Amino acid sequence: MQMTAAVINAGLGDLSLGLEMAGIKVVAAYETDKGMAVIHRNNFDAPVFPLPLKIDEVKTIPRVDILAGRVYQQPRTHPKFIAREASTTGISGFLTLLDDQRPRAFFLTFRSAFLKEEPMQSFLSSAVERGYRCAYRIFNIMKETGSPVTEHIGVIVGVKWGECAFEFPEERFSAPLPPEYFLQIEESVAPWYFDLKKMEQESMLPHRNGKRFYCWKSHAYEGVDLVGWNYWKIPLIDTGDRFRKMTHREIANLKGFPASYNLPDHKNRSWLYQKLMYAVNVQVTRQIADRLIRSLSDAPIRERQISQEEQFENLFARYLAELADKSDIKWSAPNHNLGCDFMLQAKGQVLYFELKCYRGRYARLPGIEKICDRFSRLSGNGKPVLVFANEVPESIRAKCWREYQVSVWDVQNLLWLFGEYGYIKNEFIALLDYTISDIEPQPPNPNLLQEMLEYPPKSILEVDPEITGEPLSRMAAEADADAKKETIKWEDRLRHIKPGLEQFQEYEQFCVDILKYTLGEYLTLWQRQERTDDSLHRFDLCCKIKSGRQEDFFDIITHYFHTKYIVFEFKNYGDKISQKEIYTTEKYLYRTALRKTAIIISRRGSDDHALQAAKGSLRENGKLILCLSALDLLKMADIKAQGEKEPADFLSEMLDRLLIHLEK
């Protein structure tokens, strides 16, 4: 599904253009200047609304993935600063938008010197408190794009905790491109740009020195290699036989606007010069948007090169963010200087969270009391909560509370707390490297969240039908309806992904998500797109079979196919896969690496030749390759939603058919 954005202080459309060139749909723009709003409207389908928005009008902004904008900043005593800060167009007002919109990410541009000023530093701290990880950078436009200008622009990008961490593109060191690349030397230029009589009368025309660009320096025009912006003293161009003003289109070229961008002749030429010089370079905007969409597309969790502890931290951050969206609470991102990972505030109370995640089912008991002793020092200002992604004996939890006043949550409590947020629970289960089939979800005791927030809602409490009088038949009907909704959700998501290379990433993400939903209780690791050591081959996903799981399919492949790891390949083809894909995948399977099983998932399954190739691989080399279609995945999701069988049973039946009909 295409990501969406709203743009505040949209200007001439430079931000909107960079976002849309990266594949992000701009659904609304907001601009104070009516002239710029007209130009934006002429180039984009998105509606343009007037600014400034009052605080009580922020709910009119549509819900989007990305909130983008530019920051204008005058001195704090300037009347325009006071007016902007009272609305949502200033840097402080932008925080109001974040509070109301809670976008997955935001993207702000500003003049480079503003980064060091107090309002921007205050904004960064406030954004972190609202659950955003922020990155900022000053871009040298010439080095990044090759555009021969002396221009710098500041950029801040913030992404919600739980999303993939954003990283700016690597800094470039481009040499300036030739001036002719941007100038209209061979094109007809309106006579107005050659009208320099006033400058000639005032002896302001420069002396030629072999340069194409001439910019105002102190008290005269000088030939330069890099253009500096001055909308009072417009840069000049040496055409070879005379001077003229740089055209509006040439400035647009230097700013990265394509030739097709509609810049109509404007009666107020000085106004258009000013607005073009204020525009953000479109190429830089696109570079950042490309990187941002890649980060958000890797969400909900980017597992590549992220430790299990970091993934657990991201999941818990997403849980706190969900609570903040529905409750009157504030939470802060990791604050290790304070001695905790997260802090939650509501109704004058504070909870401090410290997170621990160990390999294996059980927490390391010898160190728990030492952690509690250190962590209990925060109890004077709030209530410390030690959170484990593992199992902790009830006796240890009771002792930590009794002797240290530290509440301990373990995997039982997390399964119960995450119960309302199915996608978080699924990710959590997939993260664990042990099975939870015999672990019963239980609320924390004491439940400090419930005491603070009057949480959880009744929808996730276990209800005894004998006590409530709820008819069992009605409960069964509701469960069946919920199961159908779950299946329809997966079908609808797949329907919006087109076959082919263009949307292969969306298809791959769909496959990973539905596999986590159906097989997360059996598999862990979930390492995506790992390049093999020879750097020549690349498979899409590798998972590890969890210890202690006794399902038939995984028991068979573990003991009889010497498999502990399963390779997955995703093919977003419009046609069935052929034997070629079987032979390619077979190269990734090795007995000595405990990796002799692969599952290829394609939209339409495999043809007869692929099936024969898979049988040959099994018969001759003992390598097991199963071919699933998208329909097979949906069937497994339906089995999971119904809850009457295990999704792994579907794979067992497929394995039985393959082995029974295996020829000599």
XYZ file of C-alpha atoms in Angstrom:
664
model
C 0.000 0.000 0.000
C 1.358 3.423 -0.985
C 2.505 5.625 1.871
C 0.873 9.023 2.346
C 2.062 12.453 3.449
C 0.707 15.879 4.338
C 2.936 18.925 3.788
C 2.890 22.007 6.030
C 4.236 25.276 4.564
C 4.211 23.589 1.171
C 5.751 26.522 -0.731
C 6.057 26.073 -4.491
C 5.756 22.288 -4.137
C 9.440 21.400 -3.752
C 8.818 19.136 -0.748
C 5.723 17.588 -2.308
C 7.615 16.907 -5.538
C 10.511 15.171 -3.782
C 8.103 13.021 -1.761
C 6.053 11.997 -4.791
C 9.169 11.244 -6.863
C 10.103 8.768 -4.111
C 6.684 7.107 -4.348
C 4.945 8.796 -1.394
C 1.454 10.122 -2.132
C 0.855 13.700 -0.973
C -2.811 13.812 0.066
C -2.970 17.379 1.435
C -0.856 20.529 1.451
C -1.078 23.647 3.606
C 0.263 27.055 2.564
C -0.130 30.681 3.663
C 0.763 32.358 0.374
C -2.097 32.238 -2.146
C 0.246 32.549 -5.124
C 2.314 29.545 -4.073
C -0.875 27.614 -3.332
C -1.973 28.173 -6.942
C 1.345 26.876 -8.310
C 1.154 23.840 -6.017
C -2.414 23.166 -7.115
C -1.407 23.350 -10.783
C 1.211 20.624 -10.332
C -0.395 18.181 -7.892
C -3.735 16.483 -7.376
C -3.601 17.093 -3.632
C -5.904 19.815 -2.271
C -4.190 22.915 -0.837
C -5.576 24.459 2.343
C -4.814 27.891 3.803
C -2.509 28.489 6.748
C -2.101 29.307 9.553
C -4.181 26.610 11.150
C -5.452 27.380 14.597
C -4.769 24.827 17.286
C -8.385 23.670 17.317
C -8.261 23.060 13.543
C -5.489 20.466 13.494
C -7.983 17.599 13.383
C -8.880 18.651 9.836
C -5.512 17.285 8.657
C -5.983 13.755 7.278
C -4.218 10.838 8.944
C -0.991 10.170 7.067
C 2.174 8.108 7.401
C 4.504 11.099 7.109
C 4.045 14.693 8.231
C 6.415 16.950 6.267
C 7.043 20.679 6.304
C 9.480 23.538 6.380
C 10.280 25.698 9.392
C 10.425 29.463 9.012
C 12.084 31.178 11.926
C 12.446 34.859 12.789
C 13.884 36.314 15.998
C 11.676 35.495 18.990
C 10.558 39.137 19.348
C 9.556 39.433 15.686
C 5.758 39.794 15.167
C 5.801 36.974 12.586
C 7.471 34.645 15.100
C 4.801 35.353 17.689
C 2.012 34.782 15.131
C 3.503 31.533 13.861
C 4.163 30.117 17.315
C 0.523 30.762 18.209
C -0.515 28.580 15.275
C 0.661 25.222 13.957
C 3.094 26.663 11.413
C 5.918 27.401 13.848
C 8.339 24.901 15.301
C 6.488 24.779 18.624
C 3.130 24.518 16.887
C 4.404 21.546 14.909
C 4.487 19.611 18.175
C 0.726 20.064 18.402
C 0.399 18.335 15.043
C 2.542 15.449 16.269
C 0.387 15.089 19.367
C -2.806 14.955 17.332
C -1.639 13.099 14.217
C 0.875 10.648 15.686
C 2.342 9.970 12.197
C 4.802 7.149 11.712
C 7.434 9.722 10.770
C 7.989 13.441 10.237
C 10.334 15.307 7.904
C 11.279 18.982 8.500
C 13.572 21.368 6.631
C 15.009 24.605 8.035
C 17.816 27.097 7.540
C 21.071 25.561 8.734
C 21.845 28.157 11.419
C 18.530 27.448 13.142
C 19.763 24.061 14.395
C 21.904 25.704 17.076
C 19.109 27.938 18.375
C 17.122 27.155 21.513
C 13.682 26.585 19.865
C 15.067 23.794 17.677
C 16.903 22.126 20.550
C 13.714 22.310 22.607
C 11.761 20.784 19.717
C 14.190 17.860 19.443
C 13.860 17.096 23.154
C 10.073 17.329 22.981
C 9.904 15.032 19.927
C 11.953 12.406 21.771
C 9.580 12.644 24.748
C 6.707 11.962 22.340
C 8.286 8.684 21.263
C 10.213 9.724 18.126
C 13.820 8.893 17.339
C 15.282 11.954 15.637
C 18.175 12.370 13.230
C 19.345 15.671 11.774
C 21.913 16.812 9.259
C 23.082 19.908 7.397
C 23.236 19.254 3.646
C 25.731 20.976 1.343
C 23.634 21.174 -1.826
C 26.594 21.398 -4.199
C 28.271 18.298 -2.749
C 25.015 16.346 -2.674
C 23.695 17.188 -6.143
C 26.442 18.825 -8.189
C 24.311 21.960 -8.528
C 26.806 24.890 -8.613
C 25.375 26.829 -5.656
C 26.604 27.943 -2.234
C 23.604 26.630 -0.348
C 23.066 24.639 2.849
C 19.818 23.237 4.226
C 19.019 21.625 7.559
C 16.858 18.491 7.770
C 15.317 16.685 10.733
C 13.701 13.263 10.354
C 11.863 11.593 13.220
C 10.417 8.068 13.258
C 8.287 6.420 15.920
C 9.922 3.943 18.218
C 9.097 0.503 16.887
C 9.671 1.591 13.303
C 12.964 0.961 11.594
C 15.615 3.465 12.682
C 16.199 6.124 9.999
C 19.666 6.786 8.638
C 20.505 9.643 6.294
C 22.010 8.694 2.937
C 25.775 8.679 2.893
C 27.282 12.104 2.355
C 28.242 12.726 -1.250
C 31.151 14.736 -2.604
C 30.054 15.685 -6.101
C 32.018 18.172 -8.163
C 29.943 21.081 -9.475
C 28.312 20.367 -12.820
C 28.992 22.722 -15.746
C 26.790 25.859 -15.758
C 25.490 24.939 -19.233
C 23.740 21.965 -17.643
C 21.327 24.374 -15.936
C 21.224 27.457 -18.193
C 18.967 28.334 -21.116
C 21.832 29.426 -23.346
C 20.418 27.991 -26.562
C 16.780 28.706 -25.739
C 14.800 31.849 -26.345
C 14.612 34.010 -23.237
C 12.049 36.758 -22.654
C 13.420 40.256 -23.400
C 12.670 41.336 -19.830
C 15.685 39.377 -18.539
C 18.002 41.445 -20.819
C 16.628 44.780 -19.647
C 19.596 46.014 -17.586
C 19.451 49.725 -18.494
C 19.111 50.845 -14.893
C 22.125 48.765 -13.852
C 24.094 50.121 -16.795
C 23.232 53.706 -15.874
C 24.355 53.085 -12.283
C 27.589 51.419 -13.487
C 26.607 48.174 -11.775
C 27.343 45.853 -14.691
C 30.388 43.689 -13.962
C 33.598 43.275 -15.912
C 33.910 39.946 -17.661
C 36.360 37.466 -16.136
C 35.464 34.291 -18.022
C 32.760 33.164 -15.609
C 29.162 32.267 -16.480
C 27.715 33.346 -13.124
C 27.972 36.846 -11.652
C 26.668 37.458 -8.123
C 26.462 40.547 -5.936
C 29.304 40.750 -3.452
C 29.338 43.699 -1.052
C 29.152 46.617 -3.519
C 29.572 45.036 -6.941
C 28.874 42.023 -9.127
C 31.705 39.492 -9.321
C 32.245 36.421 -11.487
C 31.818 33.225 -9.424
C 31.842 29.454 -9.859
C 29.035 28.869 -7.349
C 25.815 30.890 -7.249
C 24.767 32.603 -4.030
C 21.122 33.585 -3.591
C 20.112 37.253 -3.329
C 16.600 38.096 -4.460
C 17.280 41.845 -4.314
C 20.336 41.635 -6.535
C 19.466 38.872 -8.994
C 22.425 36.758 -10.216
C 23.533 37.571 -13.770
C 24.510 35.310 -16.668
C 27.160 36.046 -19.260
C 25.671 34.796 -22.539
C 28.909 35.440 -24.427
C 27.950 38.757 -25.967
C 26.046 40.451 -23.139
C 24.707 40.073 -19.621
C 21.183 39.205 -18.527
C 19.394 38.260 -15.347
C 19.202 34.595 -14.454
C 15.754 33.389 -15.497
C 13.215 31.914 -13.114
C 13.451 28.614 -14.977
C 17.233 28.527 -14.555
C 16.871 28.970 -10.795
C 14.276 26.194 -10.834
C 16.812 24.013 -12.680
C 19.428 24.707 -10.014
C 16.843 23.770 -7.376
C 16.203 20.403 -9.048
C 12.743 21.080 -10.501
C 12.148 19.134 -13.735
C 11.540 21.031 -16.981
C 7.932 19.797 -16.957
C 7.171 21.560 -13.671
C 4.571 24.234 -14.286
C 5.903 27.679 -13.336
C 3.524 30.156 -14.979
C 4.608 33.682 -15.794
C 3.940 35.782 -12.742
C 3.192 39.487 -12.722
C 5.342 39.933 -9.656
C 8.673 38.619 -10.910
C 10.508 39.640 -7.736
C 8.050 37.561 -5.714
C 8.733 34.456 -7.825
C 12.502 34.998 -7.586
C 12.240 35.105 -3.807
C 10.083 31.978 -3.530
C 12.305 29.981 -5.878
C 15.412 30.927 -3.909
C 13.673 29.825 -0.699
C 12.745 26.432 -2.209
C 14.405 23.265 -0.932
C 16.433 21.341 -3.501
C 14.118 18.680 -4.927
C 16.899 16.113 -5.427
C 17.883 16.274 -1.756
C 14.242 15.965 -0.727
C 13.903 12.885 -2.901
C 17.097 11.304 -1.509
C 15.778 11.662 2.038
C 12.282 10.501 1.080
C 13.740 7.435 -0.667
C 15.613 6.502 2.493
C 12.579 7.248 4.678
C 10.191 5.100 2.650
C 12.739 2.283 2.715
C 12.927 2.540 6.513
C 9.155 2.535 6.949
C 8.760 -0.290 4.427
C 11.051 -2.435 6.591
C 8.676 -1.851 9.526
C 7.202 -3.001 11.819
C 10.626 -4.228 12.856
C 13.801 -4.260 10.835
C 15.412 -7.472 11.950
C 18.432 -7.289 9.703
C 21.495 -6.690 11.898
C 19.339 -5.859 14.935
C 19.859 -7.860 18.095
C 17.081 -9.709 19.862
C 17.330 -7.214 22.741
C 16.823 -4.250 20.393
C 13.862 -5.951 18.727
C 12.285 -6.536 22.128
C 12.889 -2.902 23.046
C 11.255 -1.765 19.800
C 8.217 -3.968 20.417
C 7.735 -2.657 23.935
C 8.075 0.905 22.635
C 5.294 0.216 20.126
C 3.133 -1.093 22.950
C 3.684 2.092 24.992
C 2.991 4.202 21.892
C -0.341 2.399 21.421
C -1.243 3.090 25.042
C -0.345 6.752 24.583
C -2.579 6.998 21.520
C -5.652 5.825 23.448
C -4.920 7.152 26.942
C -3.966 10.407 28.607
C -0.379 9.388 29.255
C 3.121 10.424 28.253
C 6.029 8.103 27.693
C 9.658 8.737 26.910
C 12.051 6.806 24.742
C 15.082 5.066 26.288
C 16.713 7.171 28.949
C 19.752 5.201 30.084
C 21.143 8.238 31.901
C 18.151 7.976 34.219
C 18.876 4.316 34.772
C 15.934 2.836 32.876
C 14.817 1.986 29.362
C 11.409 3.723 29.329
C 9.379 6.013 31.548
C 5.571 6.244 31.633
C 3.690 9.151 33.244
C -0.043 9.460 33.930
C -2.217 11.042 36.608
C 0.762 12.222 38.604
C 2.305 8.738 38.757
C 5.473 7.423 37.127
C 6.467 3.925 36.036
C 10.092 3.126 35.179
C 10.754 0.156 32.882
C 13.939 -1.862 32.581
C 13.889 -4.531 29.811
C 15.762 -7.840 29.725
C 15.774 -10.486 26.999
C 17.768 -13.715 27.274
C 18.167 -16.654 24.943
C 16.153 -19.650 26.023
C 12.919 -19.927 27.943
C 14.068 -18.981 31.437
C 15.565 -15.752 32.761
C 18.981 -15.879 34.405
C 17.979 -16.031 38.029
C 21.333 -15.289 39.752
C 21.433 -11.722 38.447
C 17.809 -10.698 39.083
C 18.271 -9.623 42.699
C 21.334 -7.569 41.776
C 19.336 -5.790 39.066
C 16.478 -5.179 41.505
C 18.845 -3.724 44.087
C 20.137 -1.180 41.570
C 16.743 -0.506 39.995
C 14.955 -0.016 43.335
C 16.744 3.316 43.792
C 14.164 4.871 41.474
C 11.316 3.842 43.774
C 11.467 7.166 45.602
C 10.211 8.974 42.483
C 8.003 6.285 40.968
C 7.467 2.553 40.629
C 10.141 0.423 38.930
C 9.058 -2.452 36.664
C 11.538 -5.102 35.504
C 10.302 -6.653 32.229
C 11.574 -10.025 30.968
C 10.920 -11.667 27.595
C 11.478 -14.923 29.454
C 9.835 -16.944 32.192
C 10.489 -16.001 35.837
C 9.293 -18.246 38.706
C 6.474 -16.847 40.796
C 8.572 -17.149 43.960
C 11.271 -14.878 42.497
C 8.694 -12.300 41.354
C 7.130 -12.260 44.822
C 10.530 -11.829 46.468
C 11.486 -8.899 44.180
C 8.258 -7.127 45.077
C 8.472 -7.932 48.781
C 12.129 -7.016 49.359
C 12.864 -4.421 46.686
C 9.453 -3.019 45.713
C 10.274 -3.885 42.094
C 7.454 -5.364 40.031
C 8.610 -8.144 37.679
C 6.754 -8.876 34.434
C 7.640 -11.992 32.507
C 6.501 -13.657 29.277
C 3.140 -14.662 30.784
C 2.351 -11.053 31.609
C 3.513 -9.741 28.221
C 1.339 -12.223 26.335
C -1.610 -10.965 28.383
C -0.750 -7.257 28.010
C -0.101 -7.537 24.265
C -3.355 -9.452 23.781
C -5.287 -6.404 22.600
C -2.679 -5.642 19.926
C -2.531 -8.773 17.797
C 0.223 -7.551 15.511
C 2.498 -6.753 18.484
C 1.736 -10.114 20.071
C 2.502 -11.954 16.823
C 5.825 -10.137 16.478
C 6.662 -10.918 20.107
C 5.908 -14.617 19.721
C 7.979 -14.767 16.519
C 10.854 -13.047 18.325
C 11.102 -15.710 21.033
C 13.408 -18.672 20.417
C 11.300 -21.067 22.485
C 7.746 -22.363 22.240
C 4.919 -20.830 24.269
C 2.358 -23.602 23.691
C 2.178 -24.421 27.403
C 2.464 -20.844 28.722
C -0.799 -19.351 29.981
C -1.127 -15.536 29.670
C -1.572 -13.899 33.079
C -2.028 -10.251 34.161
C 0.845 -8.742 36.182
C 0.502 -8.948 39.947
C 0.350 -6.230 41.073
C -0.953 -4.722 37.846
C 0.546 -1.253 38.099
C -0.750 -0.272 34.664
C -4.307 -1.065 35.618
C -3.936 0.911 38.818
C -2.552 3.894 36.890
C -4.769 3.862 33.827
C -7.786 1.797 34.828
C -6.517 -0.569 32.186
C -7.120 -2.989 30.415
C -10.470 -2.567 28.665
C -12.981 -5.343 29.046
C -12.367 -6.520 25.493
C -9.150 -8.316 26.468
C -10.227 -9.690 29.855
C -10.951 -13.394 30.029
C -14.690 -13.825 30.509
C -16.295 -16.871 32.119
C -19.592 -17.493 30.288
C -21.075 -19.195 33.357
C -20.545 -16.055 35.389
C -21.668 -13.519 32.827
C -24.473 -15.556 31.380
C -23.041 -15.025 27.875
C -24.440 -17.819 25.659
C -21.682 -20.111 24.412
C -23.251 -20.221 20.958
C -23.067 -16.459 20.673
C -19.428 -16.433 21.761
C -18.630 -19.124 19.207
C -20.385 -17.128 16.476
C -18.428 -14.007 17.375
C -15.161 -15.970 17.349
C -16.032 -17.355 13.918
C -16.804 -13.839 12.638
C -13.468 -12.563 13.978
C -11.671 -15.428 12.237
C -13.305 -14.533 8.918
C -12.300 -10.870 9.354
C -8.689 -11.940 9.953
C -8.641 -14.002 6.743
C -10.279 -11.206 4.731
C -7.622 -8.796 6.000
C -4.828 -10.933 4.506
C -6.747 -11.439 1.254
C -7.341 -7.712 0.878
C -3.691 -6.913 1.513
C -2.532 -9.401 -1.123
C -5.091 -8.109 -3.615
C -3.481 -4.659 -3.526
C -0.018 -6.001 -4.429
C 0.574 -6.299 -8.146
C 2.689 -9.159 -9.554
C 6.102 -8.185 -10.853
C 9.353 -6.541 -9.854
C 7.837 -3.135 -9.071
C 6.106 -4.310 -5.888
C 8.353 -7.226 -4.914
C 9.224 -5.566 -1.599
C 5.550 -5.221 -0.671
C 4.984 -8.875 -1.581
C 8.009 -9.967 0.419
C 6.804 -8.014 3.460
C 3.343 -9.569 3.091
C 4.871 -13.058 3.066
C 7.023 -12.377 6.130
C 4.079 -10.923 8.065
C 1.697 -13.804 7.296
C 4.431 -16.369 8.071
C 5.010 -14.734 11.443
C 1.272 -14.851 12.058
C 0.949 -18.524 11.128
C 4.338 -19.989 12.072
C 5.662 -17.554 14.665
C 5.092 -20.112 17.419
C 7.366 -22.603 15.644
C 10.117 -20.412 14.181
C 12.461 -17.712 15.417
C 15.448 -15.644 14.120
C 13.638 -14.304 11.001
C 16.788 -13.049 9.303
C 15.876 -11.383 6.000
C 17.876 -11.063 2.771
C 21.169 -12.469 4.021
C 23.948 -12.584 1.437
C 25.904 -15.844 1.432
C 29.601 -15.739 2.288
C 30.635 -15.905 -1.377
C 28.595 -12.700 -1.941
C 27.155 -14.251 -5.097
C 23.820 -15.583 -3.854
C 21.067 -14.184 -1.742
C 18.036 -15.819 -0.189
C 15.062 -13.877 1.143
C 14.574 -15.235 4.664
C 16.132 -17.755 7.048
C 14.362 -18.975 10.206
C 15.406 -21.197 13.067
C 13.116 -23.911 14.450
C 12.325 -23.230 18.101
C 13.474 -25.699 20.695
C 10.823 -27.767 22.458
C 8.192 -27.637 19.731
C 6.775 -31.113 19.088
C 4.664 -30.503 15.986
C 4.782 -33.311 13.430
C 6.188 -31.330 10.495
C 9.003 -29.629 12.400
C 9.782 -32.811 14.332
C 10.216 -34.740 11.051
C 12.431 -32.206 9.285
C 14.548 -31.695 12.418
C 15.254 -35.393 13.042
C 15.091 -36.917 9.557
C 16.222 -34.065 7.308
C 18.878 -32.797 9.733
C 17.364 -29.327 9.612
C 17.460 -26.626 12.258
C 17.164 -23.693 9.846
C 14.647 -23.180 7.020
C 15.306 -21.008 3.960
C 12.354 -19.110 2.481
C 12.231 -17.654 -1.034
C 9.470 -15.264 -2.203
C 8.560 -14.962 -5.897
C 6.156 -12.206 -6.927
C 5.742 -13.659 -10.421
C 2.566 -13.476 -12.462
C 3.175 -17.029 -13.682
C 3.982 -20.270 -11.887
C 7.606 -20.834 -10.938
C 9.674 -23.275 -13.009
C 12.477 -25.740 -12.343
C 14.972 -22.855 -12.614
C 13.851 -21.467 -9.240
C 14.167 -24.942 -7.671
C 17.754 -25.356 -8.841
C 18.676 -21.853 -7.637
C 17.220 -22.432 -4.162
C 18.850 -25.857 -3.907
C 22.262 -24.171 -3.851
C 21.486 -22.654 -0.447
C 20.885 -26.012 1.280
C 23.641 -27.881 3.128
C 23.582 -30.829 5.515
C 26.622 -29.603 7.458
C 24.928 -26.234 8.045
C 21.785 -27.936 9.445
C 19.980 -26.262 6.553
C 18.446 -28.842 4.237
C 14.897 -27.509 3.910
C 13.549 -24.600 1.855
C 10.064 -23.253 1.180
C 9.430 -21.259 -1.996
C 6.317 -19.054 -1.886
C 4.999 -17.749 -5.191
C 1.702 -16.181 -6.147
C 0.501 -19.064 -8.333
C 2.580 -21.968 -7.024
C 4.782 -24.221 -9.174
C 4.425 -25.880 -12.562
C 4.933 -29.608 -13.217
C 8.591 -29.188 -14.132
C 9.287 -27.412 -10.822
C 7.567 -30.220 -8.904
C 9.669 -32.834 -10.701
C 12.841 -30.842 -9.967
C 11.911 -30.650 -6.258
C 11.340 -34.425 -6.176
C 14.687 -34.985 -7.894
C 16.470 -32.816 -5.317
C 14.878 -34.813 -2.503
C 15.541 -38.187 -4.112
C 19.146 -37.566 -5.158
C 20.477 -35.136 -2.553
C 18.084 -35.456 0.395
C 17.202 -31.737 0.169
C 13.559 -30.873 0.893
C 12.018 -28.036 -1.135
C 8.304 -27.263 -0.728
C 6.447 -24.953 -3.098
C 3.554 -22.940 -1.644
C 1.193 -20.597 -3.442
C -0.319 -17.406 -2.067
C -3.569 -19.351 -1.716
C -1.759 -21.860 0.501
C -0.629 -19.019 2.760
C -4.195 -17.733 3.037
C -5.388 -21.243 3.939
C -2.790 -21.416 6.711
C -3.912 -17.998 7.968
C -7.505 -19.241 8.027
C -6.453 -22.329 10.009
C -4.668 -20.060 12.485
C -7.692 -17.775 12.815
C -10.128 -20.665 13.325
C -7.930 -22.091 16.066
C -9.138 -25.680 15.638
C -5.940 -27.008 14.010
C -2.304 -25.985 13.803
C -1.005 -24.179 10.669
C 1.943 -26.604 10.684
C -0.533 -29.418 9.977
C -0.983 -27.956 6.497
C 2.765 -28.370 5.872
C 2.637 -31.897 7.293
C -0.057 -32.883 4.805
C 1.970 -31.384 1.948
C 5.059 -33.299 3.089
C 3.041 -36.533 3.280
C 1.828 -36.113 -0.317
C 5.344 -35.423 -1.535
C 6.856 -38.459 0.181
C 4.033 -40.863 -0.675
C 4.176 -40.016 -4.381
C 7.977 -39.845 -4.639
C 9.057 -41.954 -7.628
C 12.231 -43.979 -7.948
